[in-house]
Tab-separated table of C-alpha atoms in Angstrom:
chain	number	residue	atom	x	y	z
A	1	MET	CA	85.397	-108.485	-18.106
A	2	SER	CA	85.628	-110.604	-21.210
A	3	ALA	CA	89.005	-112.202	-21.805
A	4	GLU	CA	88.379	-112.583	-25.533
A	5	ARG	CA	91.510	-111.832	-27.534
A	6	TYR	CA	91.750	-108.965	-29.980
A	7	THR	CA	94.321	-106.519	-31.305
A	8	LEU	CA	94.361	-103.093	-29.698
A	9	ALA	CA	96.324	-100.387	-31.507
A	10	VAL	CA	97.459	-97.533	-29.283
A	11	LEU	CA	97.858	-94.440	-31.447
A	12	VAL	CA	100.242	-91.912	-29.878
A	13	GLY	CA	99.143	-88.573	-31.298
A	14	SER	CA	101.837	-86.132	-30.194
A	15	THR	CA	105.069	-85.586	-32.103
A	16	ARG	CA	106.324	-82.429	-30.368
A	17	GLU	CA	109.815	-82.295	-28.970
A	18	GLY	CA	109.689	-82.714	-25.193
A	19	ARG	CA	106.233	-84.293	-25.409
A	20	PHE	CA	104.610	-85.917	-22.368
A	21	ALA	CA	102.988	-88.623	-24.528
A	22	PRO	CA	105.631	-91.299	-23.771
A	23	VAL	CA	104.887	-91.073	-20.034
A	24	ILE	CA	101.141	-91.513	-20.611
A	25	THR	CA	101.720	-94.265	-23.190
A	26	ASP	CA	104.082	-96.184	-20.924
A	27	TRP	CA	101.590	-96.024	-18.056
A	28	PHE	CA	98.691	-97.160	-20.253
A	29	THR	CA	100.542	-100.004	-21.965
A	30	ARG	CA	101.927	-101.248	-18.622
A	31	HIS	CA	98.392	-101.224	-17.223
A	32	VAL	CA	97.038	-103.148	-20.213
A	33	ALA	CA	99.850	-105.718	-20.052
A	34	ALA	CA	99.349	-106.273	-16.316
A	35	SER	CA	95.545	-106.203	-16.121
A	36	HIS	CA	94.425	-107.243	-19.611
A	37	PRO	CA	97.002	-109.747	-20.874
A	38	HIS	CA	94.523	-111.167	-23.391
A	39	LEU	CA	94.929	-108.026	-25.508
A	40	SER	CA	97.539	-107.922	-28.235
A	41	LEU	CA	99.013	-104.407	-28.226
A	42	ASP	CA	100.424	-102.524	-31.195
A	43	VAL	CA	101.768	-99.080	-30.265
A	44	ILE	CA	101.675	-96.799	-33.316
A	45	ASP	CA	103.737	-93.762	-32.332
A	46	LEU	CA	103.264	-90.966	-34.865
A	47	ASP	CA	106.674	-89.596	-33.947
A	48	THR	CA	108.091	-92.773	-35.515
A	49	VAL	CA	105.498	-93.168	-38.300
A	50	ARG	CA	105.979	-89.530	-39.382
A	51	PRO	CA	102.601	-89.135	-41.152
A	52	TYR	CA	103.593	-86.026	-43.129
A	53	GLU	CA	106.321	-88.030	-44.834
A	54	LEU	CA	104.072	-90.929	-45.868
A	55	ARG	CA	103.365	-91.142	-49.587
A	56	PRO	CA	100.507	-93.347	-50.820
A	57	GLY	CA	101.898	-96.569	-52.229
A	58	SER	CA	105.240	-96.261	-50.433
A	59	GLU	CA	106.456	-99.123	-48.255
A	60	GLU	CA	106.081	-96.977	-45.125
A	61	PHE	CA	102.539	-95.946	-46.064
A	62	LEU	CA	101.510	-99.542	-46.728
A	63	ALA	CA	103.039	-100.667	-43.416
A	64	TYR	CA	101.079	-97.988	-41.531
A	65	ALA	CA	97.848	-98.851	-43.369
A	66	LYS	CA	98.320	-102.551	-42.609
A	67	ARG	CA	98.765	-101.909	-38.881
A	68	VAL	CA	95.574	-99.846	-38.769
A	69	GLU	CA	93.698	-102.421	-40.832
A	70	GLN	CA	94.793	-105.302	-38.575
A	71	ALA	CA	93.647	-103.583	-35.392
A	72	ASP	CA	90.280	-104.544	-33.950
A	73	ALA	CA	90.120	-101.420	-31.775
A	74	PHE	CA	92.059	-98.241	-31.041
A	75	VAL	CA	93.010	-96.118	-28.085
A	76	VAL	CA	94.169	-92.657	-29.092
A	77	ILE	CA	96.546	-90.962	-26.685
A	78	THR	CA	96.239	-87.263	-27.346
A	79	PRO	CA	97.234	-83.989	-25.772
A	80	GLU	CA	95.134	-80.886	-26.108
A	81	TYR	CA	96.797	-78.044	-27.988
A	82	ASN	CA	94.849	-74.788	-28.264
A	83	HIS	CA	91.498	-76.494	-27.523
A	84	SER	CA	92.140	-79.164	-30.165
A	85	PHE	CA	94.308	-82.145	-31.034
A	86	PRO	CA	97.682	-82.203	-32.837
A	87	ALA	CA	97.867	-81.646	-36.597
A	88	PRO	CA	100.002	-84.779	-37.221
A	89	LEU	CA	97.230	-86.855	-35.634
A	90	LYS	CA	94.645	-85.335	-37.997
A	91	HIS	CA	96.902	-86.031	-40.959
A	92	ALA	CA	97.463	-89.632	-39.856
A	93	LEU	CA	93.710	-90.178	-39.580
A	94	ASP	CA	92.994	-88.563	-42.947
A	95	LEU	CA	95.529	-90.742	-44.786
A	96	LEU	CA	93.221	-93.754	-44.483
A	97	ARG	CA	89.500	-94.415	-44.664
A	98	ALA	CA	88.350	-98.034	-44.941
A	99	GLU	CA	90.923	-99.161	-42.369
A	100	TRP	CA	89.115	-97.192	-39.607
A	101	GLN	CA	85.573	-98.198	-40.543
A	102	ALA	CA	83.345	-100.148	-38.165
A	103	LYS	CA	85.969	-100.220	-35.415
A	104	PRO	CA	85.766	-98.795	-31.886
A	105	VAL	CA	87.949	-95.983	-30.582
A	106	GLY	CA	88.684	-94.982	-27.011
A	107	PHE	CA	90.701	-92.036	-25.734
A	108	VAL	CA	93.367	-91.293	-23.158
A	109	SER	CA	93.864	-87.535	-23.082
A	110	TYR	CA	95.948	-85.042	-21.216
A	111	GLY	CA	96.389	-81.305	-21.087
A	112	GLY	CA	95.664	-78.257	-19.026
A	113	ILE	CA	92.747	-77.952	-16.683
A	114	SER	CA	90.421	-79.736	-19.148
A	115	GLY	CA	92.616	-82.845	-19.208
A	116	GLY	CA	92.514	-82.901	-23.002
A	117	LEU	CA	88.766	-83.488	-23.178
A	118	ARG	CA	88.232	-80.691	-25.720
A	119	ALA	CA	90.607	-82.531	-28.055
A	120	VAL	CA	88.590	-85.718	-27.508
A	121	GLU	CA	85.331	-83.908	-28.359
A	122	GLN	CA	86.762	-82.873	-31.711
A	123	LEU	CA	88.254	-86.300	-32.394
A	124	ARG	CA	84.822	-87.860	-31.890
A	125	LEU	CA	83.560	-85.811	-34.864
A	126	VAL	CA	86.473	-86.890	-37.047
A	127	PHE	CA	86.043	-90.574	-36.198
A	128	ALA	CA	82.292	-90.365	-36.857
A	129	GLU	CA	83.097	-89.160	-40.368
A	130	LEU	CA	85.499	-92.107	-40.752
A	131	HIS	CA	82.629	-94.469	-39.778
A	132	ALA	CA	84.362	-95.504	-36.551
A	133	THR	CA	82.535	-95.858	-33.236
A	134	THR	CA	83.863	-93.852	-30.302
A	135	ILE	CA	83.127	-95.080	-26.805
A	136	ARG	CA	82.006	-92.953	-23.915
A	137	GLU	CA	84.523	-93.972	-21.257
A	138	THR	CA	87.796	-92.035	-21.323
A	139	VAL	CA	90.886	-91.525	-19.225
A	140	SER	CA	92.052	-87.945	-18.843
A	141	PHE	CA	94.875	-86.280	-16.974
A	142	ALA	CA	94.546	-82.592	-16.097
A	143	LEU	CA	97.915	-80.907	-15.680
A	144	PRO	CA	99.584	-84.302	-16.190
A	145	ALA	CA	102.968	-83.537	-14.701
A	146	GLY	CA	101.222	-83.359	-11.296
A	147	PRO	CA	99.832	-86.928	-11.091
A	148	PHE	CA	103.117	-88.501	-12.250
A	149	ASP	CA	106.442	-88.598	-10.433
A	150	GLY	CA	109.824	-88.107	-12.107
A	151	GLU	CA	109.979	-91.819	-12.966
A	152	GLY	CA	106.625	-91.795	-14.795
A	153	ARG	CA	104.698	-93.506	-11.997
A	154	LEU	CA	101.373	-92.226	-10.765
A	155	HIS	CA	101.254	-90.852	-7.238
A	156	ASP	CA	97.729	-92.275	-6.857
A	157	PRO	CA	97.342	-95.060	-9.443
A	158	GLU	CA	93.872	-96.316	-8.455
A	159	PRO	CA	91.569	-93.676	-10.040
A	160	PRO	CA	93.284	-93.784	-13.463
A	161	ALA	CA	93.429	-97.600	-13.311
A	162	ARG	CA	89.667	-97.752	-12.656
A	163	ALA	CA	89.042	-95.342	-15.538
A	164	ALA	CA	91.281	-97.403	-17.842
A	165	ASP	CA	89.501	-100.619	-16.849
A	166	ALA	CA	86.105	-99.050	-17.580
A	167	LEU	CA	87.390	-97.835	-20.952
A	168	LEU	CA	88.820	-101.263	-21.798
A	169	GLN	CA	85.665	-103.088	-20.710
A	170	GLN	CA	83.542	-100.947	-23.012
A	171	LEU	CA	86.126	-101.112	-25.811
A	172	THR	CA	86.320	-104.907	-25.557
A	173	TRP	CA	82.580	-105.286	-26.029
A	174	TRP	CA	82.653	-103.099	-29.138
A	175	ALA	CA	85.871	-104.623	-30.494
A	176	VAL	CA	84.596	-108.201	-30.331
A	177	THR	CA	81.086	-107.327	-31.489
A	178	LEU	CA	82.228	-105.242	-34.460
A	179	ARG	CA	84.957	-107.725	-35.424
A	180	ASP	CA	82.353	-110.494	-35.577
A	181	ALA	CA	79.970	-108.225	-37.494
A	182	ARG	CA	82.657	-107.287	-40.059
A	183	ARG	CA	83.413	-110.985	-40.522
A	184	ASP	CA	79.754	-111.933	-40.983
A	185	ARG	CA	78.730	-108.904	-43.011
A	186	PRO	CA	81.476	-106.703	-44.491
A	187	TYR	CA	80.962	-103.031	-43.772
A	188	GLY	CA	80.006	-101.048	-46.850
A	189	GLY	CA	80.263	-97.474	-45.580
């Protein structure tokens, strides 16, 4: 796998009280730090960003926009709620446009028996409209409380680690390629 440096923003899409997102996020960011130390991580937790409270032009809005703009690639951590993804995640995506363009997006999902994959299917449509490129490889956790112990560690870490490595390998290719392309020829979508 390429060890070329780039900035990976991890967008945590759940804001519900009692959410499982921190367990998934902690696992993923620990994996990236241990196995892909060349990546610069920026965890954008929507529970902290509070997208519904952002007002265009405000300091908080500009800070959020800058973090998205500075990222070379994204991994969206999303649950599946009612066969879709959370409303705060949709709002956070819709607040910006140019900042998402010509950048790759991968997904780590979780949920019931589908492992959040129905949410990912819908997010692919949204990102296509934002002119972002979604990658095929994903990591998904069906009934996520089962694979994790009470300390947030996976009972069997190898299959999710392999899936995360495949996702990151594909994401790295797109991140570096699209970053170079944006530098050489600004995207005009």
